Short mmCIF file of C-alpha atoms and ligand atoms in Angstrom, two decimals:
data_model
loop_
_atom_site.label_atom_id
_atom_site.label_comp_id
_atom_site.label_asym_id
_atom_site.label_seq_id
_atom_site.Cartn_x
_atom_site.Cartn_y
_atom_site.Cartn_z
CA UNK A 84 12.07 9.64 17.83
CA UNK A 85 9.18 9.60 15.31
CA UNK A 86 6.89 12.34 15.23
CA UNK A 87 3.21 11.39 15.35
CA UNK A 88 1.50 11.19 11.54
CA UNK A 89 -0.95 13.32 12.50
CA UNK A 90 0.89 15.58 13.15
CA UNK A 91 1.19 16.54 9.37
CA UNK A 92 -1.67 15.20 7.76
CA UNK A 93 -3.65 18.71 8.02
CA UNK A 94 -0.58 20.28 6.04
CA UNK A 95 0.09 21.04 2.71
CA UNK A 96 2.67 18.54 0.48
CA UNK A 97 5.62 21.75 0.28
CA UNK A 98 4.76 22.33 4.59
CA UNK A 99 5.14 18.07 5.37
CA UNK A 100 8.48 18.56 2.67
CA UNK A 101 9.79 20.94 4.51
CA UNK A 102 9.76 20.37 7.90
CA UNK A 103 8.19 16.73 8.75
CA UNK A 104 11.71 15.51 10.55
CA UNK A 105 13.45 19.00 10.50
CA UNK A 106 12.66 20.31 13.67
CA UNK A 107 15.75 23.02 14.56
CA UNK A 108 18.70 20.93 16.12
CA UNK A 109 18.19 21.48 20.33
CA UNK A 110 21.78 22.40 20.78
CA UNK A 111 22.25 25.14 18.16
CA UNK A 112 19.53 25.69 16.78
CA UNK A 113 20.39 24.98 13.46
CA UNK A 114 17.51 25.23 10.77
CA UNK A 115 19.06 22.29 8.47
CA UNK A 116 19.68 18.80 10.19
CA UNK A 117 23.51 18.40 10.83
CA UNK A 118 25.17 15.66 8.52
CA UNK A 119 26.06 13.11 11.19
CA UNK A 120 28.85 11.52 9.71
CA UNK A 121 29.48 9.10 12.43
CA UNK A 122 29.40 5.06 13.48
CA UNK A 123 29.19 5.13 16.91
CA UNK A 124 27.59 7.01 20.24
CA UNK A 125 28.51 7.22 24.00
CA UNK A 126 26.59 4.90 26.46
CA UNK A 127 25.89 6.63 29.22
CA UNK A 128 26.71 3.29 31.29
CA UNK A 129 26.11 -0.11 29.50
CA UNK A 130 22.80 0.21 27.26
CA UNK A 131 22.33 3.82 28.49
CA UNK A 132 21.34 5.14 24.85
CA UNK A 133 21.00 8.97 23.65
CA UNK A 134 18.20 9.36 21.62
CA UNK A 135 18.13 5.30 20.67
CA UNK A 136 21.39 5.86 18.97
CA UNK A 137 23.89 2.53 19.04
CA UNK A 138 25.67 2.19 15.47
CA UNK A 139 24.70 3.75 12.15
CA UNK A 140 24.09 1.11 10.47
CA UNK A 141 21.20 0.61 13.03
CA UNK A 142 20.00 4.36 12.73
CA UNK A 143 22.07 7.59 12.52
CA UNK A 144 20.02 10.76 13.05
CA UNK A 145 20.38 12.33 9.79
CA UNK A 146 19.01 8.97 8.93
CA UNK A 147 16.71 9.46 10.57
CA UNK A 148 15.26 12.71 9.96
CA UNK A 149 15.45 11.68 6.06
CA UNK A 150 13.21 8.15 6.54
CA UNK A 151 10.69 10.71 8.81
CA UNK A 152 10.17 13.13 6.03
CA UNK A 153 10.14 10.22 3.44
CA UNK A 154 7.24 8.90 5.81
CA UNK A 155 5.15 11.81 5.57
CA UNK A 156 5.51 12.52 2.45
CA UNK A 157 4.14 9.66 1.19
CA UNK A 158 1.31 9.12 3.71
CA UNK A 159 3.22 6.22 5.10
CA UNK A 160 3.61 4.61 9.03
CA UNK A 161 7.45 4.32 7.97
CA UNK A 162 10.02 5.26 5.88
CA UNK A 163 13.39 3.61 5.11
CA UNK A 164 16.41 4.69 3.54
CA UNK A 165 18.51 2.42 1.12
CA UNK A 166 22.18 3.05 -0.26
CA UNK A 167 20.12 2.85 -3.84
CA UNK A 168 17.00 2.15 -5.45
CA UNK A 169 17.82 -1.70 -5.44
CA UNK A 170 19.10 -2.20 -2.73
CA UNK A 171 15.67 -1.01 -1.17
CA UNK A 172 13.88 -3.29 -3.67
CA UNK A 173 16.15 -6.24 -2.29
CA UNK A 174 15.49 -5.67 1.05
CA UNK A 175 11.55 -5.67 0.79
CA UNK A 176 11.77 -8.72 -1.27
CA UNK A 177 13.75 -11.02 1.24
CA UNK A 178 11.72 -9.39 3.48
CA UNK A 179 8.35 -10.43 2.27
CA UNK A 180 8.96 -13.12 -0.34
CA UNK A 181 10.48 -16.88 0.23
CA UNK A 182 11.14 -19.57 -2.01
CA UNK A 183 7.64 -20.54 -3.97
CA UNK A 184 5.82 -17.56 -3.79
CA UNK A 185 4.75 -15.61 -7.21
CA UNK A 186 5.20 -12.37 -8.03
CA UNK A 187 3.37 -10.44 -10.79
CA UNK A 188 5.98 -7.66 -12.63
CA UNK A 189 5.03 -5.35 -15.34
CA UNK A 190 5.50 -6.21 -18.77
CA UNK A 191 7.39 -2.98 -19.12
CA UNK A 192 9.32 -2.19 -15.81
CA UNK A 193 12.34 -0.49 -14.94
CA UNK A 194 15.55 -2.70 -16.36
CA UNK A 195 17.18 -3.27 -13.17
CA UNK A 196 13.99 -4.14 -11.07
CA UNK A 197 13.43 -7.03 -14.16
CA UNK A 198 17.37 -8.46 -13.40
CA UNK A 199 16.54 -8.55 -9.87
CA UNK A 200 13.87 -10.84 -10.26
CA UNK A 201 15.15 -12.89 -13.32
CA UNK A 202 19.04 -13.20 -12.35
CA UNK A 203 18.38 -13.23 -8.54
CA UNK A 204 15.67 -13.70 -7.17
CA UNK A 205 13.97 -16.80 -9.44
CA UNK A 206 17.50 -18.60 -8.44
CA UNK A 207 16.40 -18.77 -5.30
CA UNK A 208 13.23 -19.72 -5.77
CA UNK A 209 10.39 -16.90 -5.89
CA UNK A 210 8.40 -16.86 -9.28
CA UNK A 211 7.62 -13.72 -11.49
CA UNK A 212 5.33 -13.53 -14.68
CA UNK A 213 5.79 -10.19 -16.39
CA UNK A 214 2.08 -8.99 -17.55
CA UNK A 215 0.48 -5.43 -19.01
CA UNK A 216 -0.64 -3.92 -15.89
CA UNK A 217 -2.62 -0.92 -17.73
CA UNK A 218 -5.04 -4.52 -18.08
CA UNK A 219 -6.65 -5.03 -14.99
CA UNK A 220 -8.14 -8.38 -16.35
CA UNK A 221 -4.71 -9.65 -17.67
CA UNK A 222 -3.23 -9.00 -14.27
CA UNK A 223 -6.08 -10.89 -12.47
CA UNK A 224 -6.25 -13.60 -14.79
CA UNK A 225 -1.82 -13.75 -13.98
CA UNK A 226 -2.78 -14.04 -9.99
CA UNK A 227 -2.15 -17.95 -8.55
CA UNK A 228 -2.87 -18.86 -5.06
CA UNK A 229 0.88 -18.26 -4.16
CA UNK A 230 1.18 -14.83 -6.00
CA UNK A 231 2.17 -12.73 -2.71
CA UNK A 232 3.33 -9.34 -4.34
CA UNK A 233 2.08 -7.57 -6.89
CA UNK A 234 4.84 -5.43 -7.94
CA UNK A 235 3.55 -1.94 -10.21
CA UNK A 236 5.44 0.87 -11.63
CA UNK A 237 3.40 3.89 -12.70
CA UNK A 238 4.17 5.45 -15.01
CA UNK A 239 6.74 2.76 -16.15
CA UNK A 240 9.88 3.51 -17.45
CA UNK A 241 10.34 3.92 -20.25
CA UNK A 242 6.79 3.47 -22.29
CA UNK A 243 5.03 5.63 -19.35
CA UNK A 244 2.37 2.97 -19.34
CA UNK A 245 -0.16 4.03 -16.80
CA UNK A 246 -1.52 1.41 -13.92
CA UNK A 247 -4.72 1.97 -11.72
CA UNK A 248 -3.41 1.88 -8.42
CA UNK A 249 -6.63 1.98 -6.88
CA UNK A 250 -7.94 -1.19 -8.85
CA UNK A 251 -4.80 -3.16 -8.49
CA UNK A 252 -4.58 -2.63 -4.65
CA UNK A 253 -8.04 -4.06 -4.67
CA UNK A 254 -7.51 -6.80 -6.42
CA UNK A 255 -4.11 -7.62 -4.61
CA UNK A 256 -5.77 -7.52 -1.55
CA UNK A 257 -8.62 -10.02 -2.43
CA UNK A 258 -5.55 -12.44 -3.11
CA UNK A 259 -3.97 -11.41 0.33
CA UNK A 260 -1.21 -10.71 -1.70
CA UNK A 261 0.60 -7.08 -1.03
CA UNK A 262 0.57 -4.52 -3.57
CA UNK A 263 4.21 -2.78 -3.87
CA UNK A 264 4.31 0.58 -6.20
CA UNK A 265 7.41 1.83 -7.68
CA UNK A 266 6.48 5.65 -7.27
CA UNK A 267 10.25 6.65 -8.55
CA UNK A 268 8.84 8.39 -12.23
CA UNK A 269 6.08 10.05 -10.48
CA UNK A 270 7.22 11.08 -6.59
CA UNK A 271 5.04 11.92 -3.55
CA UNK A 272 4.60 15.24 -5.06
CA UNK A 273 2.03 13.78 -8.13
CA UNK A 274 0.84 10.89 -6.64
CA UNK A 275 0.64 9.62 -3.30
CA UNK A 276 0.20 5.28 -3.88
CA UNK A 277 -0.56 4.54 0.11
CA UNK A 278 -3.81 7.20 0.08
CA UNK A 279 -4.86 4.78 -3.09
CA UNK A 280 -4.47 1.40 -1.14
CA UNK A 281 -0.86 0.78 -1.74
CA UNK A 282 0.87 -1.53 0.72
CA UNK A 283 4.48 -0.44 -0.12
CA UNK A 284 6.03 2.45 -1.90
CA UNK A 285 9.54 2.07 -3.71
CA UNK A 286 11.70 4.81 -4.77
CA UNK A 287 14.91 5.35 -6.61
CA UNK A 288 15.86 8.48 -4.65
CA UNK A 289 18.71 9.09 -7.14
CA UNK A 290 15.79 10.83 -8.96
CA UNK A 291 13.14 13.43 -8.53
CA UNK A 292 13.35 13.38 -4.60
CA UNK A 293 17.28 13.96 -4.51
CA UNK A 294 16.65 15.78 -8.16
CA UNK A 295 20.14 17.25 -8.82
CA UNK A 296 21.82 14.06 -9.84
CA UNK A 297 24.40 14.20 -7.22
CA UNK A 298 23.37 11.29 -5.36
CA UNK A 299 22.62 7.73 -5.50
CA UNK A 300 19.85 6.13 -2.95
CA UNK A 301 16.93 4.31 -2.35
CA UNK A 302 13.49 4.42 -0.11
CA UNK A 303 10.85 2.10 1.54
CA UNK A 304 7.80 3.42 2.60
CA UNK A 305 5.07 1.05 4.34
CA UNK A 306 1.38 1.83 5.38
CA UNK A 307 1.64 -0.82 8.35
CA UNK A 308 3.63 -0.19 11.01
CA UNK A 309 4.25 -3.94 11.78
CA UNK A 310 5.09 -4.39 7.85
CA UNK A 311 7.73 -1.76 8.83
CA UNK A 312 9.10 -3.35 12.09
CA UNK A 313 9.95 -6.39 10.01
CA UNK A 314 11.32 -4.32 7.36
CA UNK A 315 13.31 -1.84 9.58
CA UNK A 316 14.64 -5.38 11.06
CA UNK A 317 15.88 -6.16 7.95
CA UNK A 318 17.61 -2.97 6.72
CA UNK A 319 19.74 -3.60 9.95
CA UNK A 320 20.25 -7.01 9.39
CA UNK A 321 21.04 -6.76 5.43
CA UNK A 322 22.88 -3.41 6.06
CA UNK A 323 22.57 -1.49 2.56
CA UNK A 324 21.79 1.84 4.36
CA UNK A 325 21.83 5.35 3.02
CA UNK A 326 24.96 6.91 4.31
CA UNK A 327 24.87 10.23 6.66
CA UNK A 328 26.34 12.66 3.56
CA UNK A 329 23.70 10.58 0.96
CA UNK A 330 20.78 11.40 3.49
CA UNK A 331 21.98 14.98 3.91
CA UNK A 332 21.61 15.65 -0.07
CA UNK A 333 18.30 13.71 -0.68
CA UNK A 334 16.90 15.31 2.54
CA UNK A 335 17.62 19.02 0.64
CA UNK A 336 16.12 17.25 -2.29
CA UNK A 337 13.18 16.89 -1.00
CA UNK A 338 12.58 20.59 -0.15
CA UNK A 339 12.65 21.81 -3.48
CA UNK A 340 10.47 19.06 -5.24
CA UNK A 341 6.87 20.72 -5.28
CA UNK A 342 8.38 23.76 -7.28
CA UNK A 343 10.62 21.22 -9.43
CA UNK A 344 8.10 19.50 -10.52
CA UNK A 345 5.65 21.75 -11.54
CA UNK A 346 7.90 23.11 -13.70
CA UNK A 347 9.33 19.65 -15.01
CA UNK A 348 5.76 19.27 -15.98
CA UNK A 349 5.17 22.29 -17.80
CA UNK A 350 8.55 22.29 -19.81
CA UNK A 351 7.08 18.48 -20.48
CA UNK A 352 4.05 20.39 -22.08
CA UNK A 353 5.63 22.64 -24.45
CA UNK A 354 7.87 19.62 -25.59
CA UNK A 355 5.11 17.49 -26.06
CA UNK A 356 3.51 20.12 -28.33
CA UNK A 357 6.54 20.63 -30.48
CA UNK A 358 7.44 16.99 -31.03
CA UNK A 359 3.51 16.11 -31.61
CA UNK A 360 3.55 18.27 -34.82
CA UNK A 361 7.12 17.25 -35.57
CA UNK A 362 7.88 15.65 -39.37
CA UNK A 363 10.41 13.19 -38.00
CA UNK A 364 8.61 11.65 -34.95
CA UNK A 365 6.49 9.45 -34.62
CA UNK A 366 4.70 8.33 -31.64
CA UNK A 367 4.78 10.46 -28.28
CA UNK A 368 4.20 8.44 -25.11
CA UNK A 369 3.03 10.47 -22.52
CA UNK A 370 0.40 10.29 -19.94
CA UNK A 371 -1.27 14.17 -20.59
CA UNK A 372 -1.89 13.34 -24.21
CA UNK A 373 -5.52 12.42 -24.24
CA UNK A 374 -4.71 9.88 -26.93
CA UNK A 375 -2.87 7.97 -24.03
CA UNK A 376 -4.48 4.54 -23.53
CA UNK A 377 -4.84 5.11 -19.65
CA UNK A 378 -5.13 9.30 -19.72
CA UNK A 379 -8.31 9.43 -17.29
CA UNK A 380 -6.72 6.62 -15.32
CA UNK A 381 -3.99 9.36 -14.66
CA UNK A 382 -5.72 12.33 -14.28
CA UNK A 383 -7.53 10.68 -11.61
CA UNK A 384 -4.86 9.65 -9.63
CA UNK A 385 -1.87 12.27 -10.42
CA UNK A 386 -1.77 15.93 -9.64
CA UNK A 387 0.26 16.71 -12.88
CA UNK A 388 1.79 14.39 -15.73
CA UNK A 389 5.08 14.64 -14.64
CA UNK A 390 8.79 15.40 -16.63
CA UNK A 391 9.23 12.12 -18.64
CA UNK A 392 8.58 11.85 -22.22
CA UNK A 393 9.33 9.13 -24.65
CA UNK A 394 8.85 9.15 -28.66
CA UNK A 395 9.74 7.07 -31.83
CA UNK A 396 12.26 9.07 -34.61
CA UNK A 397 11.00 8.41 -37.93
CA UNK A 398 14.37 5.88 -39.59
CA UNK A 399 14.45 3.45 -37.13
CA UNK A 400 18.07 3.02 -34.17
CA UNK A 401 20.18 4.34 -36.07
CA UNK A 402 18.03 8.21 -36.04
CA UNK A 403 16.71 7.44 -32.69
CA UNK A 404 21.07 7.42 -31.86
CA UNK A 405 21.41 10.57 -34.26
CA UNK A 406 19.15 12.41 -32.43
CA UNK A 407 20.55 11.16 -28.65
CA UNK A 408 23.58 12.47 -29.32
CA UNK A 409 23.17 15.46 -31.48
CA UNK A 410 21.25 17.76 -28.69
CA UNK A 411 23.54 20.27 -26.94
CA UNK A 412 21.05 21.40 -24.21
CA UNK A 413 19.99 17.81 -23.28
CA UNK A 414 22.61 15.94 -22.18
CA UNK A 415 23.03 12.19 -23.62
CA UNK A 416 23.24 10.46 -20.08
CA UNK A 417 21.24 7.09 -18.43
CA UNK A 418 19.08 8.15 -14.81
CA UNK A 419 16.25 11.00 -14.73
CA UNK A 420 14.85 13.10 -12.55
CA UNK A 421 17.77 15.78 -11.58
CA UNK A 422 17.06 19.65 -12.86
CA UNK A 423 19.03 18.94 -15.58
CA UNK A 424 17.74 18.15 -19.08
CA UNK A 425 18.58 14.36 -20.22
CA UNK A 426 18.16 12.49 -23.18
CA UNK A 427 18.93 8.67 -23.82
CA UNK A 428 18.31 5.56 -26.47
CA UNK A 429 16.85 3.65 -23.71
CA UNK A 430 17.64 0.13 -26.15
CA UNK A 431 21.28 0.49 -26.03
CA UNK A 432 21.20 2.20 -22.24
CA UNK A 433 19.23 2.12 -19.39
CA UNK A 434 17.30 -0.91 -20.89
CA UNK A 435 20.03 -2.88 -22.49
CA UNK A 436 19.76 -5.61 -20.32
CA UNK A 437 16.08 -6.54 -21.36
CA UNK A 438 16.93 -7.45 -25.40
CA UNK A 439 15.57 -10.25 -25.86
CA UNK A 440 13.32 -10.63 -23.03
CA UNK A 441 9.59 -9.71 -22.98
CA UNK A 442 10.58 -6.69 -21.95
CA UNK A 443 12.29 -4.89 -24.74
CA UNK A 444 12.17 -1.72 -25.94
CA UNK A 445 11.66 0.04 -29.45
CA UNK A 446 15.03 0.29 -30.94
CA UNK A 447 13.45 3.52 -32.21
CA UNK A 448 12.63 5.01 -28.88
CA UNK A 449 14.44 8.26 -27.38
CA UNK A 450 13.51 9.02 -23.63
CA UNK A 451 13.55 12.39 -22.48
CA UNK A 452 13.95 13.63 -18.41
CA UNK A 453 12.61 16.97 -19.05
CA UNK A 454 14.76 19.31 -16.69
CA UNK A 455 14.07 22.86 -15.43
CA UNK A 456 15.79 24.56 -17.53
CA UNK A 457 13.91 27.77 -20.11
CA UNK A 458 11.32 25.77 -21.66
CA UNK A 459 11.99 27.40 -25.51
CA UNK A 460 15.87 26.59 -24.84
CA UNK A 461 15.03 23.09 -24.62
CA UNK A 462 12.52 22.48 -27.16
CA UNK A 463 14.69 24.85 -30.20
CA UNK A 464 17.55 21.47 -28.61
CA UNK A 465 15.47 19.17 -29.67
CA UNK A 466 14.24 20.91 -33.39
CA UNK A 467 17.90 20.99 -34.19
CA UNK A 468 18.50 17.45 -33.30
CA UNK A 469 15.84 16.13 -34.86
CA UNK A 470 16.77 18.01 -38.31
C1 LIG B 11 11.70 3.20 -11.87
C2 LIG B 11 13.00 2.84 -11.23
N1 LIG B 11 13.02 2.03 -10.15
C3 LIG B 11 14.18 1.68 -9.56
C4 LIG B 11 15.39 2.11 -10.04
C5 LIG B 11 16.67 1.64 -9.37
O1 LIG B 11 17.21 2.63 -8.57
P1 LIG B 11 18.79 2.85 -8.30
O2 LIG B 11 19.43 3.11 -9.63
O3 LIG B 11 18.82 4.01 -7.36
O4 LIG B 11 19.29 1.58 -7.67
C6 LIG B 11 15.43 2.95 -11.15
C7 LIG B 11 16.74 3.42 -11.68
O5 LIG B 11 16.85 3.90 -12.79
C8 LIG B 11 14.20 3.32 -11.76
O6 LIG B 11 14.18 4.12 -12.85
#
């Protein structure tokens, strides 16, 4: 059922997007996988299996050709798909942690990934110490002999803090811990975590790899096939699969996202440009700006800087809100990634649920998923918001 890696490692990224699990259905000939939106499949007598199928919670083939493309993509040995970006994160973690270990966390990740480990995960026992991880030092000096995952995001959300993958897979590995990168800001398409040493690759698919905000999912990706046994054990045992429909959309996604980024990146440019001689704001965070604390860390390991910008308003929350919800062209909504324009106050939003912890955000911060849209449309949007 799964095609041989090397069969697309000579290719280009927009070939392997394209085609890696898309081969032409054998009955009709279809170009585009057919959305099998079933649970069950004939025996042909008692364990006579077509194809491996049983039940789709097991595997279902438009499943399947979704977790093969997600595999080659990303450089993997296997690819899982998750009902969302959690539940893949929840999976690998009562796959690979139990109670005692350690965990390392940046000081600055995603909301939702810091409530799994603080509201679930520490009940039942596995440790986490939130740390900078742009600070290689700081992150060794966090490491304990029980520290078993060292969990990255790069760039984070929503400070687009940059982390040396390369670095921190070494030093994960001298503490035979694993080294798990959330690649959801960045996707296969700038950076590629498993070529850098990368143990496990996490995505929100809900973002650039679906990239039309239509759909909600998640993604595993392993370098080790056994790592992947275990873990494809567990998806069937937990059961928070991506659906046949779900699969479908991030599958058609996934085509597009070589020419969707590029251009996410460049509209990124001309916005950094306008808001970086802007009156009203005040810092930019953004990994092109060669300012940016870990700029040569990302040039190095991206192909491009990506769609996400963040920046301080001048006036503190209450003209960070103003601004949110003044733009006509960006549209004040939490997620990212889709080929629409979005703009949020990630305090009150996405990242309400860190106040107070270590990892809260600037009240005076506005994040921006920069979309496809006419790049002068959306930065003469943001001049008239910003006043
Ligand atoms: C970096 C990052 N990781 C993980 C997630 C969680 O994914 P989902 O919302 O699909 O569960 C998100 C969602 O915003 C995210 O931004």
């Amino acid at each position: 059922m799964h095609w041989h890696y090397s069969r697309w490692v000579t290719h280009g990224f927009d070939t392997i997007a394209l085609h890696a699990g898309q081969q032409p259905d054998p009955y009709t000939g279809a170009v585009v996988p057919p959305i099998h939106q079933v649970s069950t499949y004939k025996q042909d007598g008692v364990g006579g299996l077509r194809g491996g199928y049983e039940y789709s919670r097991s595997a279902n083939p438009t499943r399947t050709a979704l977790e093969e493309c997600l595999q080659h993509i990303e450089a993997g040995a296997r690819g899982l798909a998750f009902a969302s970006g959690l539940a893949a994160e929840d999976t690998l973690l009562r796959a690979i942690c139990k109670p005692g270990d350690h965990v390392v966390i940046p000081d600055d990740a995603y909301g939702g990934t810091y409530r799994l480990f603080a509201q679930v995960l520490a009940p039942w026992g596995v440790e986490f110490t939130p740390v900078p991880l742009s600070d290689v030092d700081t992150v060794r000096a966090a490491l304990r002999p029980n520290t078993t995952v060292v969990w990255i995001e790069t760039p984070t959300n929503p400070l687009l803090n940059i982390a040396d993958i390369e670095a921190l897979a070494e030093l994960a590995h001298q503490n035979s811990a694993l080294l798990v990168v959330d690649n959801t800001f960045a996707s296969p398409y700038l950076q590629q975590p498993i070529n850098l040493g990368a143990d496990v690759v996490v995505h929100s698919t809900t973002k650039y790899l679906g990239g039309h905000s239509d759909v909600v999912g998640g993604a595993l990706i392993v370098a080790d096939v056994e790592l992947g046994e275990r873990l494809t054990y567990h998806q069937n045992a937990m059961g928070a699969v991506a659906g046949p429909f779900d699969s479908w959309l991030v599958l058609r996604g996934i085509k597009t996202l070589g020419v969707r980024m590029d251009r996410h990146a460049a509209n990124a440019l001309s916005i950094v440009e306008m808001l970086q001689r802007h009156a009203k704001v005040g810092k930019v965070y953004f990994p092109g700006l060669p300012d940016h604390p870990n700029h040569d860390v990302a040039k190095r390991q991206m192909r491009n800087f990506g769609g996400m910008i963040s920046f301080t308003v001048d006036g503190g929350e209450a003209a960070a809100i103003q601004v949110v919800e003044r733009t006509e062209v960006f549209t004040l909504a939490e997620s990212l990634g889709g080929v629409e324009s979005l703009i949020e106050h990630p305090g009150r939003m996405t990242h309400a649920s860190a106040v107070g912890s270590p990892l809260e955000v600037p009240a005076d911060l506005v994040r921006l998923s920069v979309g496809i849209e006419t790049a002068k449309d959306l930065v003469a949007d943001l001049e008239q918001a910003l006043g």
